[in-house]
PDB file of C-alpha atoms and ligand atoms in Angstrom:
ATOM      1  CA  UNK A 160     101.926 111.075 110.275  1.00 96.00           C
ATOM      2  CA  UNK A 161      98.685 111.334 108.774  1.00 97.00           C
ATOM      3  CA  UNK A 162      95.099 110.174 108.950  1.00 98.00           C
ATOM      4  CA  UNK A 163      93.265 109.914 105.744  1.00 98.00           C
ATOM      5  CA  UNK A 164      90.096 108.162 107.700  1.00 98.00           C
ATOM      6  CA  UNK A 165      86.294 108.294 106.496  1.00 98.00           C
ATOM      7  CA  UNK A 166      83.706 109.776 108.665  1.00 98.00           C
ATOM      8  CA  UNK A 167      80.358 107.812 109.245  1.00 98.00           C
ATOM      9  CA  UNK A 168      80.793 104.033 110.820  1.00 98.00           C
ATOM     10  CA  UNK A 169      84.866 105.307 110.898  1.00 98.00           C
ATOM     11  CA  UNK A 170      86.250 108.505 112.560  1.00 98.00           C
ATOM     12  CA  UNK A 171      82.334 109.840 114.072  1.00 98.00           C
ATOM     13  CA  UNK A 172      81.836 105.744 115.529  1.00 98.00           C
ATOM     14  CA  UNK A 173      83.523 104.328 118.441  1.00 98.00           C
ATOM     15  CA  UNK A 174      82.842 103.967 121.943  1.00 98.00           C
ATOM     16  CA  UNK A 175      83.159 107.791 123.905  1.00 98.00           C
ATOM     17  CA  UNK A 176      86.305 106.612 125.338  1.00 98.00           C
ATOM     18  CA  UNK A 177      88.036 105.719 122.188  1.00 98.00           C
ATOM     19  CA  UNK A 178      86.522 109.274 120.777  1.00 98.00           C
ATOM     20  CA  UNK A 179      87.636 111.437 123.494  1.00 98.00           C
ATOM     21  CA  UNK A 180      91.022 110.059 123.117  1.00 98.00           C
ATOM     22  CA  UNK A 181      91.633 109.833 119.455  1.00 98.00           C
ATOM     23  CA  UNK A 182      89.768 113.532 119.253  1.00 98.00           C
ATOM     24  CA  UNK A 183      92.147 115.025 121.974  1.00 97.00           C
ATOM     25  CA  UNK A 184      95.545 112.662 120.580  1.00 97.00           C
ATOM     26  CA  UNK A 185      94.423 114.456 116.975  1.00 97.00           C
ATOM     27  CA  UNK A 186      94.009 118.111 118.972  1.00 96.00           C
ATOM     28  CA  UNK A 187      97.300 117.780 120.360  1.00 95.00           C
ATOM     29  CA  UNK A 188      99.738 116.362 118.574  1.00 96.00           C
ATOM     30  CA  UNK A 189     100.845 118.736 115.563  1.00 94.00           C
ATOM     31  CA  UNK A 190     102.784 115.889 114.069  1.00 95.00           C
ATOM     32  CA  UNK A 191      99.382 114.090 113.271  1.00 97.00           C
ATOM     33  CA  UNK A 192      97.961 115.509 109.977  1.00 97.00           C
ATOM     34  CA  UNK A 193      94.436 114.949 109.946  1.00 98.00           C
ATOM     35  CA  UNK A 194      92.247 114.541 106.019  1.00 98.00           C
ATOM     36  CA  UNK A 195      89.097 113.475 105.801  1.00 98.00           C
ATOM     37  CA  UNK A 196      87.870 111.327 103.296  1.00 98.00           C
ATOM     38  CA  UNK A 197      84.169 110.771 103.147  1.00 97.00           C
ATOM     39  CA  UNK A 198      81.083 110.303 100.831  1.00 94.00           C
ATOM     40  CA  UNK A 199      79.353 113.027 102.483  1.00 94.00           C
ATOM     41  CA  UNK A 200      79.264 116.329 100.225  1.00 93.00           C
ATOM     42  CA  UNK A 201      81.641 119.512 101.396  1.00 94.00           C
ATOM     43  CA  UNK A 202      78.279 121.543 103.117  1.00 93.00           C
ATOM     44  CA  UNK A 203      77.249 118.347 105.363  1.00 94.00           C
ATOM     45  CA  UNK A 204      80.491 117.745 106.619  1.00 97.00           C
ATOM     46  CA  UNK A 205      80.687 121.714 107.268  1.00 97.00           C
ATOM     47  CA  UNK A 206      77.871 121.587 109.416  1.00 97.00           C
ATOM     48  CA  UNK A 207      79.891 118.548 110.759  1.00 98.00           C
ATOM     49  CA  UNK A 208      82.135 120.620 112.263  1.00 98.00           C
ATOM     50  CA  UNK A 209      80.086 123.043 113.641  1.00 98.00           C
ATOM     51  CA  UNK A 210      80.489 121.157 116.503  1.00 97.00           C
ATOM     52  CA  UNK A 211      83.700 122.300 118.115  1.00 95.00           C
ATOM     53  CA  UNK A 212      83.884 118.434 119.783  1.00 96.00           C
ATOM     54  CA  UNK A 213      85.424 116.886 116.558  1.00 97.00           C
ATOM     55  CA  UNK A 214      89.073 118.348 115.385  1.00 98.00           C
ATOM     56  CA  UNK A 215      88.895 119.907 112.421  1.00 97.00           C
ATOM     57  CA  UNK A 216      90.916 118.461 109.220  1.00 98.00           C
ATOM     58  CA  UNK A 217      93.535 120.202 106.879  1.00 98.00           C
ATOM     59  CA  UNK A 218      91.650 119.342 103.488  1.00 98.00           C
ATOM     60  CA  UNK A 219      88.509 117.180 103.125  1.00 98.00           C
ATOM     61  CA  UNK A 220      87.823 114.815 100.323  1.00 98.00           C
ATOM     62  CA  UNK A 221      84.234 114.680  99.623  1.00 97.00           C
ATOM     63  CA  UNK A 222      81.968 112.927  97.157  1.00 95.00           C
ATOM     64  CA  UNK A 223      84.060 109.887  97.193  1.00 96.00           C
ATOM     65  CA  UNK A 224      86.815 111.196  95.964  1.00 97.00           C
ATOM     66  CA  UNK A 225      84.917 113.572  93.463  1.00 97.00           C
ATOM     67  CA  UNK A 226      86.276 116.773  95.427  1.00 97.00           C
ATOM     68  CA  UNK A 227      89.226 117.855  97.480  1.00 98.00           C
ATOM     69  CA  UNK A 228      88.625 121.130  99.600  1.00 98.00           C
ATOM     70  CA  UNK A 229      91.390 122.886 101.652  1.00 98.00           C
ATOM     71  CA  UNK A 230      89.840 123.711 104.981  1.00 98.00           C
ATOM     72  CA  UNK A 231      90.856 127.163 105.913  1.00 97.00           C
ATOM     73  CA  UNK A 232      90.556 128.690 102.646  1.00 98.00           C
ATOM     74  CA  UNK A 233      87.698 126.433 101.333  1.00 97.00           C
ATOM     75  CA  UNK A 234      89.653 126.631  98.141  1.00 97.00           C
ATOM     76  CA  UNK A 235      89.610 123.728  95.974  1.00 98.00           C
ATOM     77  CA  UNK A 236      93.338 122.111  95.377  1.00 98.00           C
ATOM     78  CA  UNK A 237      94.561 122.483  92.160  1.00 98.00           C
ATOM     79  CA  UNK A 238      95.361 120.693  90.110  1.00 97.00           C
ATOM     80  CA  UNK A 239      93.380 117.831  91.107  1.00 98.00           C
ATOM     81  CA  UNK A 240      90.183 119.509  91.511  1.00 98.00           C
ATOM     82  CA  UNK A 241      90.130 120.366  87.879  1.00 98.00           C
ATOM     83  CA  UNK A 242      91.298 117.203  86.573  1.00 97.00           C
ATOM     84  CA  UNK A 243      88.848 115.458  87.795  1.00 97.00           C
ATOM     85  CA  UNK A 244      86.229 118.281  86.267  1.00 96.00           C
ATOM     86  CA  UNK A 245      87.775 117.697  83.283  1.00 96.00           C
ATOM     87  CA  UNK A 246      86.979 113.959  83.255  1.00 96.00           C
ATOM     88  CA  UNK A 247      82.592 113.948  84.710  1.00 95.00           C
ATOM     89  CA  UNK A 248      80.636 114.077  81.697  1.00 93.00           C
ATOM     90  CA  UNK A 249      78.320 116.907  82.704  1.00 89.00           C
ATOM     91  CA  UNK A 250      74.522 116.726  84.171  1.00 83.00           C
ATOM     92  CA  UNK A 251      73.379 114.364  81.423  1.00 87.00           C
ATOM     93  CA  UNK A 252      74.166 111.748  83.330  1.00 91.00           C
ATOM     94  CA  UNK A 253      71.423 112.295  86.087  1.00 90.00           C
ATOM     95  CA  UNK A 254      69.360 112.659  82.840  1.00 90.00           C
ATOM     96  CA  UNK A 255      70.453 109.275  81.332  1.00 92.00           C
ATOM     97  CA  UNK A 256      70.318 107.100  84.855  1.00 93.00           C
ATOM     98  CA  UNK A 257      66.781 108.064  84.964  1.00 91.00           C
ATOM     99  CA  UNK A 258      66.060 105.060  82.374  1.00 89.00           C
ATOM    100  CA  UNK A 259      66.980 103.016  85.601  1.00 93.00           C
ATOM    101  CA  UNK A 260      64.464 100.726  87.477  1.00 92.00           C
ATOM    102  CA  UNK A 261      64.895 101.262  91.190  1.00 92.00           C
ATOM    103  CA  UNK A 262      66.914 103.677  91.419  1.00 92.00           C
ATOM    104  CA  UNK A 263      66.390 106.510  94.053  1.00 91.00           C
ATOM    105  CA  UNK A 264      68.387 110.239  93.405  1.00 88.00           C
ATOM    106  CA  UNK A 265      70.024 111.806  96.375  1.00 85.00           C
ATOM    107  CA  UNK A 266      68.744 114.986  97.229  1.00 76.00           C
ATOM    108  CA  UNK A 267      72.323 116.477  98.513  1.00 72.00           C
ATOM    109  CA  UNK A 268      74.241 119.215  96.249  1.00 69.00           C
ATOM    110  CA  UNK A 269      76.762 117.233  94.375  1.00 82.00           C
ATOM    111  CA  UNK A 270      79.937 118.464  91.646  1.00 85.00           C
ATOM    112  CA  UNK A 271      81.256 115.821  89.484  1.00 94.00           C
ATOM    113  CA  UNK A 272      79.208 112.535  90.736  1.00 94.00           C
ATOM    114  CA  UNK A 273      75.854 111.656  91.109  1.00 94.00           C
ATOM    115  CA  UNK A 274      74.624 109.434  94.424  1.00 93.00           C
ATOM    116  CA  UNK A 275      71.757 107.283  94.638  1.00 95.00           C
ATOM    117  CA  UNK A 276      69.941 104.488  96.946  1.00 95.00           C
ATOM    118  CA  UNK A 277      69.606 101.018  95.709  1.00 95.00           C
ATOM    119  CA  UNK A 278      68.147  97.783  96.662  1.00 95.00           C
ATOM    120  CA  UNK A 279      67.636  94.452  95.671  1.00 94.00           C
ATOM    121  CA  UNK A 280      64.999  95.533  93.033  1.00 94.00           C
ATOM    122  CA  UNK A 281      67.078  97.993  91.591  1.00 95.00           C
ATOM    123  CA  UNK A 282      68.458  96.794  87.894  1.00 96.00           C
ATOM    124  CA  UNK A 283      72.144  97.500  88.611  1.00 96.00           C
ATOM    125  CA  UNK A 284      73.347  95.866  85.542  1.00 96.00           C
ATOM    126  CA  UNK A 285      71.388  98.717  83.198  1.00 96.00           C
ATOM    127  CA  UNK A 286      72.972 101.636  85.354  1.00 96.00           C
ATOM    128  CA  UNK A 287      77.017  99.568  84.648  1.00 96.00           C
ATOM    129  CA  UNK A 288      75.902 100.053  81.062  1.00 96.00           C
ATOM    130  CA  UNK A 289      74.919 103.491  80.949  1.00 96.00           C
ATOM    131  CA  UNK A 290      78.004 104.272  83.058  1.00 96.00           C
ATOM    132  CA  UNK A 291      80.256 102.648  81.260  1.00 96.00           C
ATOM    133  CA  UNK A 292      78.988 104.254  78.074  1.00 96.00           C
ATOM    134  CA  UNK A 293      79.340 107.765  80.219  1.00 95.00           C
ATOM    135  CA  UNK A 294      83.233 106.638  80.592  1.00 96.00           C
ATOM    136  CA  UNK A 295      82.162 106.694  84.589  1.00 97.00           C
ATOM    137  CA  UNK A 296      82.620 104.177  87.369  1.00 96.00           C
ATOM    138  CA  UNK A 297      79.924 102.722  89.256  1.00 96.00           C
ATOM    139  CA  UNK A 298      80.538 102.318  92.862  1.00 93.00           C
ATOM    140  CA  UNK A 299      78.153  99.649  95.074  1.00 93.00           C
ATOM    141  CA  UNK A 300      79.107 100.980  99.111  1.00 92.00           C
ATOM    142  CA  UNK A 301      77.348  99.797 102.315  1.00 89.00           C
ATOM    143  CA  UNK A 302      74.586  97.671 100.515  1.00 90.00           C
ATOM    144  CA  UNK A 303      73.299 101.058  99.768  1.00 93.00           C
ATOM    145  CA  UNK A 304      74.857 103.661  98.029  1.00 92.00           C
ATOM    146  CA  UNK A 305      75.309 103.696  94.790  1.00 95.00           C
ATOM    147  CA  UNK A 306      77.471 106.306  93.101  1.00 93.00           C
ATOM    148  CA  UNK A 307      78.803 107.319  89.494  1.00 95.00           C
ATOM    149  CA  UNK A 308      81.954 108.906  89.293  1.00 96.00           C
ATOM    150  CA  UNK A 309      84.147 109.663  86.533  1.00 96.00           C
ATOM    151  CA  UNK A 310      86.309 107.068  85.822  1.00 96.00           C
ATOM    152  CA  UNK A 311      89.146 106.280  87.753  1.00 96.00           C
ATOM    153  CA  UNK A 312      88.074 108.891  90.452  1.00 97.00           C
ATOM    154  CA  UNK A 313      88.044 107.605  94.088  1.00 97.00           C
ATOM    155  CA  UNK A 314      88.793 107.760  97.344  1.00 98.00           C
ATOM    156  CA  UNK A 315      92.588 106.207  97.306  1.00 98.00           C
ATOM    157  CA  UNK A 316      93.180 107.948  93.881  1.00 98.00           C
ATOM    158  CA  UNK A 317      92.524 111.617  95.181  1.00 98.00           C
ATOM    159  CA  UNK A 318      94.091 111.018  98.574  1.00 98.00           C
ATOM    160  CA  UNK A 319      97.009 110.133  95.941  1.00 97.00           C
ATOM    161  CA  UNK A 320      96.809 113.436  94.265  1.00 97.00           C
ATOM    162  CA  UNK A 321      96.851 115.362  97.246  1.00 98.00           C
ATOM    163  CA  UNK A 322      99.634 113.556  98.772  1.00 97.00           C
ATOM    164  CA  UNK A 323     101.333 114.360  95.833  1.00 96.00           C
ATOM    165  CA  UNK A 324     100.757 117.972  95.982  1.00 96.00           C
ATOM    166  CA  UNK A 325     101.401 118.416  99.346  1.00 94.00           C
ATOM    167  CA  UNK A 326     104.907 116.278  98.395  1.00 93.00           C
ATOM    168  CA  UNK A 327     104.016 114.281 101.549  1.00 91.00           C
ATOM    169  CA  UNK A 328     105.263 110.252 101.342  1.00 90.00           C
ATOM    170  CA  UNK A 329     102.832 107.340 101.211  1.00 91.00           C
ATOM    171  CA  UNK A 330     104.782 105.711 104.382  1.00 90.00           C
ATOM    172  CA  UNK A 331     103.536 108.213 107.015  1.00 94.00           C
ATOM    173  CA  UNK A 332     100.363 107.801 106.094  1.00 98.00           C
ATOM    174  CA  UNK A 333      97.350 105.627 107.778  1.00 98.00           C
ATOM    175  CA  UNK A 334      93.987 105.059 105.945  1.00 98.00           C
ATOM    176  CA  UNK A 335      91.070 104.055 108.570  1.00 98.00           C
ATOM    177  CA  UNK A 336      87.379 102.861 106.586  1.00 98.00           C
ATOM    178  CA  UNK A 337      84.453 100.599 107.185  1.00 98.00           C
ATOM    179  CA  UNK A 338      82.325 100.191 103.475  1.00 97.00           C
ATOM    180  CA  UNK A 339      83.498  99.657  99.870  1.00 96.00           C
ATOM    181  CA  UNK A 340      84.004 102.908  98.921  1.00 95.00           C
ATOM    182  CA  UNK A 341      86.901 103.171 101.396  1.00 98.00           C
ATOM    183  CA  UNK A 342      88.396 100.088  99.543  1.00 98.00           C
ATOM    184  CA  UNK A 343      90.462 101.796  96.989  1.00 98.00           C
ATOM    185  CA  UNK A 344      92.781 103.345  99.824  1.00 98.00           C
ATOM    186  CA  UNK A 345      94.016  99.867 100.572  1.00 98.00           C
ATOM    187  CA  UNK A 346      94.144  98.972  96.957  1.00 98.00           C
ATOM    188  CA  UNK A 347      96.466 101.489  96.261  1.00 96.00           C
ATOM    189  CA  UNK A 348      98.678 100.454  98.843  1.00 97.00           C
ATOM    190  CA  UNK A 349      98.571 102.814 101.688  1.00 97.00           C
ATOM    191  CA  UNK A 350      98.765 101.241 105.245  1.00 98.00           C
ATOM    192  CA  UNK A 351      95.490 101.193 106.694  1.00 98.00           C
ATOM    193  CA  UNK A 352      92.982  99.852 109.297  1.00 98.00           C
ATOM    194  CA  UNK A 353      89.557  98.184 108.580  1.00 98.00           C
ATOM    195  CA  UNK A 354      87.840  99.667 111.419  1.00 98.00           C
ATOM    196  CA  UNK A 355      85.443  96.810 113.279  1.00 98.00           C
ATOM    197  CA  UNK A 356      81.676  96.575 112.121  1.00 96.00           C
ATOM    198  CA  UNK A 357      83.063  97.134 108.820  1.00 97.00           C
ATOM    199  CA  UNK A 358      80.507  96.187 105.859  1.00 96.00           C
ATOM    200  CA  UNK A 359      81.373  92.218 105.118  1.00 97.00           C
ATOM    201  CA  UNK A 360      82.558  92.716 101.759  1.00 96.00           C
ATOM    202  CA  UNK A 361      85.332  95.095 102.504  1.00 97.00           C
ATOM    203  CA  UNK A 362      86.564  92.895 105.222  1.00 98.00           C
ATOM    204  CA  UNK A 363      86.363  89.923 102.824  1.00 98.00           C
ATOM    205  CA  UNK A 364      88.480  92.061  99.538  1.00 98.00           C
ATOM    206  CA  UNK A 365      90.507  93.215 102.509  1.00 98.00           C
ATOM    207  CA  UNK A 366      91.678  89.493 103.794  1.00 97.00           C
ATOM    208  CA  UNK A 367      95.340  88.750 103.639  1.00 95.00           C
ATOM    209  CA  UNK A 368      96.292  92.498 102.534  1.00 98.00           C
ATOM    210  CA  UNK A 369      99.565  92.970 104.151  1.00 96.00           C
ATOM    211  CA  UNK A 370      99.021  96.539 104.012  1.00 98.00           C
ATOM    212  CA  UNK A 371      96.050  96.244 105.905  1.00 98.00           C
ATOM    213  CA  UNK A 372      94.649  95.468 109.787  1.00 98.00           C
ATOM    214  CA  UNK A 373      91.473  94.707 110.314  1.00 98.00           C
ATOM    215  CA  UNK A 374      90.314  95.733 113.502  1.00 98.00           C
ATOM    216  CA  UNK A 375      88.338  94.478 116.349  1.00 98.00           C
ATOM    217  CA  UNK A 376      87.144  97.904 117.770  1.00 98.00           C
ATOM    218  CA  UNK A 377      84.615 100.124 116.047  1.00 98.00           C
ATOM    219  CA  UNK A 378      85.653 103.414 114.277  1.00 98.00           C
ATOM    220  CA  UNK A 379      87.451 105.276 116.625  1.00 98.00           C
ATOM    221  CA  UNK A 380      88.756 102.514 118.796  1.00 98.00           C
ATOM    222  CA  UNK A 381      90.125 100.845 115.423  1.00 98.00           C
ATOM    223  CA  UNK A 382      91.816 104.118 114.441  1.00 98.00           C
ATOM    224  CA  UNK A 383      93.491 103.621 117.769  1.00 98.00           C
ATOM    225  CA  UNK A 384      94.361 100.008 117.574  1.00 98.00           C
ATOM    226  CA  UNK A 385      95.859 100.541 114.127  1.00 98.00           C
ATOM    227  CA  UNK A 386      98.489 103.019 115.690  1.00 98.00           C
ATOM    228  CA  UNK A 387      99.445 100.815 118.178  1.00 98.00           C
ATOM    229  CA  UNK A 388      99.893  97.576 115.666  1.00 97.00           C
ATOM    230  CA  UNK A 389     101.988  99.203 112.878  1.00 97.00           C
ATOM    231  CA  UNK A 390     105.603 100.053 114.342  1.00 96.00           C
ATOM    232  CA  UNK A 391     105.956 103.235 112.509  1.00 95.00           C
ATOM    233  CA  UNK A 392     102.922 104.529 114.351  1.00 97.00           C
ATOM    234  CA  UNK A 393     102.862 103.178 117.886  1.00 95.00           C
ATOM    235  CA  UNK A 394     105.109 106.664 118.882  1.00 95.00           C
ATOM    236  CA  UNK A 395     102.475 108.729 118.342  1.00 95.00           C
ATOM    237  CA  UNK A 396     100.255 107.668 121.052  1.00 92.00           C
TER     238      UNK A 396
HETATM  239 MG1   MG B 577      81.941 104.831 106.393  1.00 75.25          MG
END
């Protein structure tokens, strides 16, 4: 199998317990492919895994989807690294979302998307416009994050891709996420786990998705509790 699963409030939450076993289950078992698919940008989850604790994943999708990194090498895989180059509109977009009321820039090194902070003051509708007129997407995550990404370019879509490259099927794969931005790899389909303390949105667009548990145990724990609900899974604890 493998586990596409986000990072913060997801595969770095959980009780130690639930950590120590997923970590050493992950470790172990060379069956279980392991991708992660966070927000964070490619340098913090490097210094992520400085720490020899947490197993350390095949490829990493980072920026939301914006960038797909192969471990080992720290190449980029091709060709879905450059088609989604190919699609963000260039830096002009930092320089146009300026024009926004409340909006705060994110300091971190970022390719092909650009993250900020809102809040309730923030005038979201202005930044759909200017995104929209960018041919972008604007993404709303964890009541706040707010990121632009070229359009059509998210989490589910690149884990897609990759799949695709790697000529891997969707069936042996589990998703694992806890904010919006992890929505799109239920959307498209993939069998997945809505790890508990999840933001109350996602659990609400979530409701009812066949495809989909949502959990009672937090990050790790959920991860867990997923492999034991779906059939095709349960053999791999
Ligand atoms: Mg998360």
């Amino acid at each position: 199998m493998l586990l596409a699963t986000d990072l913060d409030g997801t595969f770095l939450a959980g009780s130690a317990a639930d950590k120590e076993q997923l970590y050493e289950l992950v470790r172990i078992r060379e069956d279980i492919q392991l991708v992660f698919v966070t927000g964070r940008g490619i340098r913090s989850v490097l210094a992520l895994l400085e720490d020899p604790y947490l197993p350390r994943p095949e490829y990493i999708i980072c920026d939301v989807g914006a960038t797909v990194t192969h471990l080992a090498s720290l190449i980029s895989v091709e060709p879905v690294q450059s088609d989604i180059a190919r699609l963000w509109p260039g830096d002009h977009v930092r320089e146009q979302l300026k024009a926004v009321k409340g909006l705060l820039h994110q300091d971190a090194h970022q390719q092909y998307r650009c993250s900020y902070y809102y809040d309730d003051a923030t005038d979201i509708d202005t930044a759909r416009e200017i995104a929209e007129s960018l041919h972008c997407d604007l993404v709303l995550s964890a009541g706040k994050y707010l990121d632009i990404l070229p359009r059509g370019v998210n989490k589910g879509n690149t884990l897609q891709q990759l799949l695709g490259v790697l000529s891997l099927p969707h069936h042996e794969v589990l998703v694992a996420g806890d904010t919006m931005n992890d929505y799109t790899m239920y959307e498209i389909g993939f069998k997945g786990v809505v790890v508990g303390g999840a933001e109350p949105e996602l659990l609400a667009r979530t409701v009812g998705m066949r495809n989909v548990l949502q959990a009672g145990r937090i990050g790790t724990g959920g991860i867990l509790e997923a492999m034991a609900w779906f059939p095709e899974f349960g053999r791999y604890l």
